[in-house]
Amino acid sequence: MSSPVGPAVDAAAGDAILKPDFGARRRHFIFTDEHEQLRESIHAFVVAELAPHAEEWEETTFPDSVFRRMGELGFLGLDKPEAYGGQGGDYFTALVLAEEMAHSNSGGLAMGVAVHTDMTLPPILAFGTEAQKQAWAVPAIRGEKILCLGITEPDAGSDVSGIRTHAVRDGDEYVINGAKTYITNGHRADAIVLVTKTDLDAGYDGFTLFLVPMDVPGVVREQRLQKLGMHASDTALLAFQDVRVGADAVLGQVGKGFYHIMWELQGERLIGAAGCVAGAQKAFAKTLAYALERRAFGRKIGHFQVTRHKFAEMATKIESARQMVYVTAWRFANGEYPVREISMAKLHAARVAVEVADECIQIHGGAGYMKEYGIERVWRDLRLNRIGAGTDEIMLDVIGRSYGL
Ligand SMILES: Cc1cc2nc3c(=O)[nH]c(=O)nc-3n(C[C@H](O)[C@H](O)[C@H](O)COP(=O)(O)OP(=O)(O)OC[C@H]3O[C@@H](n4cnc5c(N)ncnc54)[C@H](O)[C@@H]3O)c2cc1C
């Protein structure tokens, strides 16, 4: 049995010889046995039911039935309240899902699911009326309704305050006009959480969120956009042309939509960062296996010192990103609002993921460039993370400004 201060003290007592055990499973302190059991069951599902379709879904996008199946299994509401059909778990259960989805070998699928569970459901549950939660959150957690989130516009992405989509009050209704672009799940979604301006002169206090069914007249799914990666997801250009919704479609407080969506982005960034770490780890493992098999100049390529050091660099970067994500998640889960640290974790994890994926292509040589090995796709998929949910430059700006600069 180890002492309270660790195994080194036992060894000092003279009854043990300490040797490193690099194969030992190290559970991070934020996770319990229950989290690990959940991890195993999500992993088993992802490997058996999602990963085998990864290639096919690159061509077709993944089917809506994935949401229904994940809803049946309870995976869409892990950290959502039981009152709305969720599992009532803590925030770390959402991290476990984000990490295990990396084993689907499909960044597009993982992103489509995360937009539903971790980007659109949270503001509905946090700011929605009871009627909105019953109408949208309950069926969304069951996987019967699909959700998307509309912030970005053709003329405003990083600069959310520059959006033009606006909603004008007309009696008991609002009339919405505008456009949103790059909207994940935009083609398949049943409802959108839409960021609008309701007062053009009120600055940050002029924004309002709406929860808009996608089948109301005037919502036009204009274009299915072609992308570098994330091919399994659908990405839409949407138009809103004199869309009439009742005042009951307002999500949260009129005029407070900017603050609501900035809160939403914190959770989105942290989950995205967890996905980056898991994606990088998966690429690392795959490349390690390759490096221990592929031979050149009479030895395994992994046995060249330069390659060994590449793995050491990658492992160290991944571990640093993982620790940032876990510690920041712990703070978030314990009621803090650590915007600076979330921005740092998102920035660092996204950079690390792209650097690791790039190095993994290099270690694979020509095979890394071939579709057959799947490593080029990892790079293409992970590359989005330095842009989506706030670019590297915006993360740096948030961090820098947090020091009063
Ligand atoms: C595949 C994909 C899926 C997406 N899914 C969604 C979704 O579901 N919902 C949604 O609302 N959005 C979504 N997005 C949009 C994404 O969040 C935006 O692309 C991102 O926020 C950047 O906005 P932008 O593309 O308009 O770039 P821009 O804002 O035009 O930025 C262009 C460049 O200028 C830099 N820049 C801008 N402002 C500054 C500044 N102040 N200082 C320094 N540099 C600056 C940027 O960092 C970037 O390098 C998605 C994007 C993609 C590619």
Coordinates of N, CA and C and ligand atoms in Angstrom, one line a residue, residues 111 115 119 148-159 180-185 227 229-230 233 235 265 268 384 386-394 397 401, ligand 1:
M111 N -18.3 17.0 -34.4 CA -18.7 18.4 -34.3 C -20.3 18.5 -34.4
V115 N -22.4 20.4 -31.5 CA -23.2 21.6 -31.7 C -24.5 21.4 -31.1
M119 N -23.5 23.2 -27.6 CA -23.5 24.5 -28.0 C -24.9 25.1 -28.1
C148 N -29.4 23.6 -34.1 CA -28.2 24.3 -34.6 C -28.1 25.7 -34.0
L149 N -27.0 26.4 -34.2 CA -26.7 27.6 -33.5 C -26.2 28.6 -34.6
G150 N -26.9 29.8 -34.7 CA -26.6 30.8 -35.7 C -26.0 32.0 -35.2
I151 N -24.7 32.2 -35.2 CA -24.0 33.4 -34.8 C -23.4 34.1 -36.1
T152 N -22.6 33.3 -36.8 CA -21.8 33.9 -37.9 C -22.7 34.3 -39.1
E153 N -22.2 35.4 -39.7 CA -22.9 35.9 -40.9 C -21.9 36.1 -42.0
P154 N -22.4 36.3 -43.2 CA -21.5 36.5 -44.3 C -20.5 37.7 -44.1
D155 N -21.0 38.7 -43.4 CA -20.2 39.9 -43.1 C -19.7 40.1 -41.7
A156 N -19.9 39.1 -40.9 CA -19.5 39.2 -39.5 C -19.3 37.9 -38.8
G157 N -18.0 37.6 -38.5 CA -17.7 36.3 -37.8 C -17.1 36.6 -36.4
S158 N -15.8 36.9 -36.5 CA -15.1 37.2 -35.2 C -15.8 38.4 -34.5
D159 N -16.2 39.4 -35.3 CA -16.8 40.6 -34.7 C -18.3 40.4 -34.6
K180 N -27.3 33.9 -42.1 CA -26.2 33.2 -41.2 C -25.5 32.2 -42.1
T181 N -24.2 32.1 -41.8 CA -23.4 31.2 -42.7 C -22.5 30.3 -41.8
Y182 N -22.0 29.3 -42.5 CA -21.2 28.2 -41.9 C -21.9 27.5 -40.7
I183 N -23.2 27.4 -40.8 CA -24.0 26.9 -39.7 C -24.0 25.3 -39.7
T184 N -23.3 24.8 -38.7 CA -23.3 23.3 -38.6 C -24.6 22.8 -38.2
N185 N -25.0 21.7 -38.9 CA -26.4 21.1 -38.8 C -27.4 21.9 -39.4
K227 N -16.3 22.0 -47.9 CA -15.2 22.4 -46.9 C -13.9 21.6 -47.1
G229 N -12.3 20.2 -44.6 CA -12.4 19.0 -43.8 C -13.8 18.9 -43.1
M230 N -14.0 18.1 -42.1 CA -15.3 17.9 -41.4 C -16.4 17.6 -42.4
S233 N -20.0 16.5 -41.6 CA -21.0 17.4 -41.1 C -21.7 18.2 -42.2
T235 N -23.0 21.9 -43.4 CA -22.7 23.3 -43.1 C -23.5 24.1 -44.1
L265 N -20.4 30.5 -25.6 CA -19.1 30.3 -26.2 C -18.1 29.7 -25.3
E268 N -18.7 26.0 -25.2 CA -18.3 25.5 -26.5 C -16.8 25.4 -26.7
L384 N -9.8 23.0 -38.4 CA -10.9 24.0 -38.1 C -10.8 24.6 -36.8
R386 N -8.6 26.0 -35.1 CA -7.9 27.3 -35.0 C -8.7 28.4 -35.5
I387 N -9.9 28.1 -36.1 CA -10.8 29.1 -36.7 C -12.2 29.1 -36.0
G388 N -12.8 28.0 -35.9 CA -14.2 27.9 -35.4 C -14.2 28.2 -33.9
A389 N -15.4 28.7 -33.4 CA -15.7 29.1 -32.0 C -14.7 30.1 -31.5
G390 N -14.2 30.9 -32.4 CA -13.3 32.0 -32.1 C -11.9 31.6 -32.5
T391 N -11.3 32.5 -33.4 CA -10.0 32.2 -34.0 C -8.9 32.3 -33.0
D392 N -7.7 31.8 -33.3 CA -6.5 32.0 -32.5 C -6.3 33.4 -32.1
E393 N -6.5 34.3 -33.2 CA -6.3 35.7 -32.9 C -7.3 36.3 -31.9
I394 N -8.5 35.8 -32.0 CA -9.5 36.3 -31.1 C -9.2 35.8 -29.7
D397 N -6.6 37.9 -28.3 CA -7.1 39.2 -27.9 C -7.9 39.2 -26.6
R401 N -6.6 41.3 -23.5 CA -7.5 42.3 -22.9 C -7.8 42.0 -21.4
Ligands
LIG1 C1 -16.8 24.2 -40.6 C2 -17.2 25.4 -39.9 C3 -18.3 25.3 -39.0 C4 -18.8 26.4 -38.3 N1 -20.0 26.2 -37.6 C5 -20.6 27.3 -37.1 C6 -21.9 27.2 -36.4 O1 -22.4 26.2 -36.3 N2 -22.4 28.4 -36.0 C7 -21.8 29.6 -36.2 O2 -22.4 30.6 -35.8 N3 -20.6 29.7 -36.8 C8 -20.0 28.6 -37.2 N4 -18.7 28.7 -37.8 C9 -18.1 30.0 -38.0 C10 -16.9 30.3 -37.2 O3 -17.1 30.4 -35.8 C11 -16.2 31.5 -37.8 O4 -15.7 31.2 -39.1 C12 -15.1 32.1 -37.0 O5 -15.6 32.7 -35.8 C13 -14.3 33.2 -37.7 O6 -15.2 34.2 -38.3 P1 -15.0 34.5 -39.8 O7 -15.0 33.2 -40.6 O8 -16.0 35.5 -40.2 O9 -13.6 35.2 -39.9 P2 -13.2 36.8 -39.8 O10 -13.8 37.3 -38.6 O11 -13.5 37.4 -41.1 O12 -11.7 36.7 -39.6 C14 -10.7 36.6 -40.7 C15 -9.3 36.7 -40.1 O13 -9.2 38.0 -39.4 C16 -8.7 37.8 -38.1 N5 -9.3 38.8 -37.2 C17 -10.6 39.2 -37.1 N6 -10.7 40.1 -36.1 C18 -9.5 40.3 -35.6 C19 -9.0 41.0 -34.5 N7 -9.7 41.8 -33.8 N8 -7.7 41.0 -34.2 C20 -6.8 40.2 -34.9 N9 -7.3 39.4 -36.0 C21 -8.6 39.4 -36.3 C22 -9.3 36.4 -37.8 O14 -8.6 35.8 -36.7 C23 -9.0 35.6 -39.0 O15 -7.7 35.2 -39.1 C24 -18.2 27.6 -38.5 C25 -17.1 27.8 -39.3 C26 -16.6 26.7 -40.0 C27 -15.4 26.9 -40.9

